[in-house]
PDB file of C-alpha atoms in Angstrom:
ATOM      1  CA  MET N  21       7.581-148.770 -30.051  1.00  0.00           C
ATOM      2  CA  VAL N  22       5.104-146.777 -29.099  1.00  0.00           C
ATOM      3  CA  VAL N  23       1.949-146.981 -31.949  1.00  0.00           C
ATOM      4  CA  MET N  24      -0.240-144.158 -32.309  1.00  0.00           C
ATOM      5  CA  SER N  25      -2.563-142.661 -35.193  1.00  0.00           C
ATOM      6  CA  LYS N  26      -1.008-139.774 -36.826  1.00  0.00           C
ATOM      7  CA  ASP N  27      -3.696-137.857 -36.362  1.00  0.00           C
ATOM      8  CA  LYS N  28      -3.729-137.857 -32.419  1.00  0.00           C
ATOM      9  CA  VAL N  29      -1.425-137.229 -29.654  1.00  0.00           C
ATOM     10  CA  LYS N  30      -0.716-139.770 -27.498  1.00  0.00           C
ATOM     11  CA  VAL N  31      -0.657-139.205 -23.740  1.00  0.00           C
ATOM     12  CA  GLU N  32       0.547-142.348 -21.622  1.00  0.00           C
ATOM     13  CA  ILE N  33       0.713-140.972 -17.728  1.00  0.00           C
ATOM     14  CA  TYR N  34       2.842-143.454 -15.299  1.00  0.00           C
ATOM     15  CA  GLU N  35       1.900-142.840 -11.814  1.00  0.00           C
ATOM     16  CA  GLY N  36       3.004-143.994  -8.818  1.00  0.00           C
ATOM     17  CA  ASP N  37       1.235-146.226  -6.470  1.00  0.00           C
ATOM     18  CA  PRO N  38      -0.651-144.221  -4.510  1.00  0.00           C
ATOM     19  CA  PHE N  39      -1.190-146.975  -1.701  1.00  0.00           C
ATOM     20  CA  THR N  40       2.464-148.138  -1.138  1.00  0.00           C
ATOM     21  CA  GLY N  41       3.646-147.792   2.297  1.00  0.00           C
ATOM     22  CA  CYS N  42       0.568-145.161   3.009  1.00  0.00           C
ATOM     23  CA  CYS N  43      -2.915-146.861   3.523  1.00  0.00           C
ATOM     24  CA  GLY N  44      -1.839-150.357   5.781  1.00  0.00           C
ATOM     25  CA  PRO N  45      -4.115-150.978   8.674  1.00  0.00           C
ATOM     26  CA  GLY N  46      -2.421-148.419  11.676  1.00  0.00           C
ATOM     27  CA  ILE N  47      -0.134-146.658   9.378  1.00  0.00           C
ATOM     28  CA  ALA N  48      -1.797-143.660   8.232  1.00  0.00           C
ATOM     29  CA  SER N  49      -3.522-140.619   9.480  1.00  0.00           C
ATOM     30  CA  MET N  50      -7.145-139.437   8.642  1.00  0.00           C
ATOM     31  CA  ALA N  51      -5.264-136.620   7.287  1.00  0.00           C
ATOM     32  CA  ALA N  52      -2.847-138.510   5.046  1.00  0.00           C
ATOM     33  CA  ILE N  53      -6.216-140.856   3.739  1.00  0.00           C
ATOM     34  CA  GLU N  54      -7.912-137.638   2.488  1.00  0.00           C
ATOM     35  CA  ARG N  55      -4.745-136.015   0.836  1.00  0.00           C
ATOM     36  CA  THR N  56      -3.842-139.186  -1.004  1.00  0.00           C
ATOM     37  CA  ARG N  57      -7.917-139.117  -1.736  1.00  0.00           C
ATOM     38  CA  LYS N  58      -7.998-135.587  -2.674  1.00  0.00           C
ATOM     39  CA  MET N  59      -4.983-135.786  -5.187  1.00  0.00           C
ATOM     40  CA  LEU N  60      -6.217-138.624  -6.844  1.00  0.00           C
ATOM     41  CA  MET N  61      -9.834-137.282  -7.573  1.00  0.00           C
ATOM     42  CA  GLU N  62      -7.626-134.051  -8.540  1.00  0.00           C
ATOM     43  CA  ARG N  63      -5.939-135.685 -11.038  1.00  0.00           C
ATOM     44  CA  ASN N  64      -9.313-137.732 -12.676  1.00  0.00           C
ATOM     45  CA  GLU N  65     -10.772-134.259 -12.819  1.00  0.00           C
ATOM     46  CA  THR N  66      -7.871-132.931 -15.023  1.00  0.00           C
ATOM     47  CA  VAL N  67      -7.428-136.563 -17.001  1.00  0.00           C
ATOM     48  CA  LYS N  68     -11.424-135.652 -17.745  1.00  0.00           C
ATOM     49  CA  ALA N  69     -10.927-132.435 -18.800  1.00  0.00           C
ATOM     50  CA  LEU N  70      -8.528-133.176 -20.991  1.00  0.00           C
ATOM     51  CA  LYS N  71     -10.313-135.810 -22.839  1.00  0.00           C
ATOM     52  CA  GLU N  72     -13.448-133.700 -22.949  1.00  0.00           C
ATOM     53  CA  GLU N  73     -11.204-130.316 -24.080  1.00  0.00           C
ATOM     54  CA  PHE N  74      -9.385-132.772 -26.745  1.00  0.00           C
ATOM     55  CA  LYS N  75     -11.563-135.347 -27.908  1.00  0.00           C
ATOM     56  CA  GLU N  76     -10.439-135.733 -31.322  1.00  0.00           C
ATOM     57  CA  GLN N  77      -6.979-134.655 -30.743  1.00  0.00           C
ATOM     58  CA  ILE N  78      -5.775-136.811 -28.142  1.00  0.00           C
ATOM     59  CA  GLU N  79      -5.620-140.444 -26.820  1.00  0.00           C
ATOM     60  CA  ILE N  80      -5.001-140.984 -22.953  1.00  0.00           C
ATOM     61  CA  GLU N  81      -3.139-144.285 -21.403  1.00  0.00           C
ATOM     62  CA  ARG N  82      -2.854-144.245 -17.646  1.00  0.00           C
ATOM     63  CA  ASP N  83      -1.227-146.984 -15.428  1.00  0.00           C
ATOM     64  CA  VAL N  84       0.360-147.568 -11.973  1.00  0.00           C
ATOM     65  CA  VAL N  85       3.972-148.095 -11.587  1.00  0.00           C
ATOM     66  CA  SER N  86       4.026-150.223  -8.340  1.00  0.00           C
ATOM     67  CA  ALA N  87       7.152-152.372  -6.458  1.00  0.00           C
ATOM     68  CA  ARG N  88       4.582-154.998  -7.054  1.00  0.00           C
ATOM     69  CA  ARG N  89       4.856-155.248 -10.421  1.00  0.00           C
ATOM     70  CA  ARG N  90       8.051-156.251 -12.533  1.00  0.00           C
ATOM     71  CA  TYR N  91       9.534-153.850 -14.733  1.00  0.00           C
ATOM     72  CA  ASP N  92       9.596-156.047 -17.738  1.00  0.00           C
ATOM     73  CA  THR N  93       6.075-156.725 -18.154  1.00  0.00           C
ATOM     74  CA  TYR N  94       5.326-152.631 -19.089  1.00  0.00           C
ATOM     75  CA  PRO N  95       6.205-151.732 -22.665  1.00  0.00           C
ATOM     76  CA  PRO N  96       9.844-151.311 -23.531  1.00  0.00           C
ATOM     77  CA  HIS N  97      10.128-147.800 -23.707  1.00  0.00           C
ATOM     78  CA  ILE N  98       8.107-146.980 -20.359  1.00  0.00           C
ATOM     79  CA  TYR N  99      10.622-150.418 -18.961  1.00  0.00           C
ATOM     80  CA  LYS N 100      13.770-148.229 -20.238  1.00  0.00           C
ATOM     81  CA  LEU N 101      12.659-145.165 -18.622  1.00  0.00           C
ATOM     82  CA  LEU N 102      11.892-147.247 -15.004  1.00  0.00           C
ATOM     83  CA  LEU N 103      15.626-148.452 -15.311  1.00  0.00           C
ATOM     84  CA  ALA N 104      17.236-145.097 -15.997  1.00  0.00           C
ATOM     85  CA  ARG N 105      15.087-144.170 -12.166  1.00  0.00           C
ATOM     86  CA  THR N 106      12.676-141.453 -13.913  1.00  0.00           C
ATOM     87  CA  ARG N 107      10.469-140.413 -11.455  1.00  0.00           C
ATOM     88  CA  VAL N 108       6.745-140.808 -11.220  1.00  0.00           C
ATOM     89  CA  PRO N 109       4.030-140.039 -12.603  1.00  0.00           C
ATOM     90  CA  SER N 110       6.383-139.965 -15.563  1.00  0.00           C
ATOM     91  CA  ILE N 111       4.014-138.298 -18.720  1.00  0.00           C
ATOM     92  CA  LEU N 112       5.259-138.858 -22.294  1.00  0.00           C
ATOM     93  CA  MET N 113       3.348-137.483 -25.459  1.00  0.00           C
ATOM     94  CA  ASN N 114       3.492-139.187 -28.807  1.00  0.00           C
ATOM     95  CA  GLY N 115       6.827-141.632 -26.574  1.00  0.00           C
ATOM     96  CA  GLN N 116       8.546-138.006 -25.900  1.00  0.00           C
ATOM     97  CA  LEU N 117       9.247-138.430 -21.696  1.00  0.00           C
ATOM     98  CA  VAL N 118       7.327-134.366 -21.347  1.00  0.00           C
ATOM     99  CA  SER N 119       7.198-134.420 -17.373  1.00  0.00           C
ATOM    100  CA  GLU N 120       8.382-136.357 -14.678  1.00  0.00           C
ATOM    101  CA  GLY N 121       8.597-136.360 -10.680  1.00  0.00           C
ATOM    102  CA  ALA N 122       5.532-134.287 -10.795  1.00  0.00           C
ATOM    103  CA  PHE N 123       1.564-134.551 -12.023  1.00  0.00           C
ATOM    104  CA  PRO N 124       1.184-131.129 -14.336  1.00  0.00           C
ATOM    105  CA  SER N 125      -1.667-128.839 -13.303  1.00  0.00           C
ATOM    106  CA  LEU N 126      -4.589-128.942 -15.804  1.00  0.00           C
ATOM    107  CA  GLU N 127      -3.087-126.034 -17.719  1.00  0.00           C
ATOM    108  CA  ASP N 128       0.659-127.497 -18.274  1.00  0.00           C
ATOM    109  CA  PHE N 129      -1.176-130.680 -19.546  1.00  0.00           C
ATOM    110  CA  LYS N 130      -2.927-128.063 -21.906  1.00  0.00           C
ATOM    111  CA  ARG N 131       0.138-126.038 -23.265  1.00  0.00           C
ATOM    112  CA  LEU N 132       1.968-129.361 -23.613  1.00  0.00           C
ATOM    113  CA  ILE N 133      -0.543-130.991 -25.870  1.00  0.00           C
ATOM    114  CA  LYS N 134      -1.235-128.048 -27.987  1.00  0.00           C
ATOM    115  CA  GLU N 135       2.672-127.925 -28.568  1.00  0.00           C
ATOM    116  CA  HIS N 136       2.819-131.383 -29.394  1.00  0.00           C
ATOM    117  CA  ALA N 137      -0.372-131.185 -31.807  1.00  0.00           C
ATOM    118  CA  LYS N 138       0.890-128.681 -33.224  1.00  0.00           C
ATOM    119  CA  SER N 139       4.676-130.474 -34.060  1.00  0.00           C
ATOM    120  CA  LEU N 140       2.479-133.863 -35.239  1.00  0.00           C
ATOM    121  CA  HIS N 141       0.030-131.447 -37.727  1.00  0.00           C
ATOM    122  CA  GLN N 142       3.665-130.000 -39.119  1.00  0.00           C
ATOM    123  CA  GLU N 143       5.469-133.724 -39.313  1.00  0.00           C
ATOM    124  CA  VAL N 144       1.673-134.732 -41.510  1.00  0.00           C
ATOM    125  CA  SER N 145       2.091-131.715 -43.704  1.00  0.00           C
ATOM    126  CA  SER N 146       5.550-131.721 -44.210  1.00  0.00           C
ATOM    127  CA  GLN N 147       5.204-135.469 -45.507  1.00  0.00           C
TER     128      GLN N 147
END
């Protein structure tokens, strides 16, 4: 069960382990390492920008899905998604899967957050 504040959109980001099979000794090229570094920096900047813009409206949790970790150690709703072979990155808002298989752009994240914030406020005002 997802517990969230009634006035905030809970954003859950479950990403794949960027180092699985990529960065062992002699396996990765410098170009592959640089691509991974750039991808991680871009994702961090996106999350940072979201936290700044929506600081009073969202709560963000991030976690890495790793083959080295047992699936049943994730929250129950994520465990079910993993068993269903949901692709990572998996993005959930208020417990609802909104994106899988690709990390949304900053603009896509903003749109999704605004949609979920709007529906959250409609739910609260109708109660």
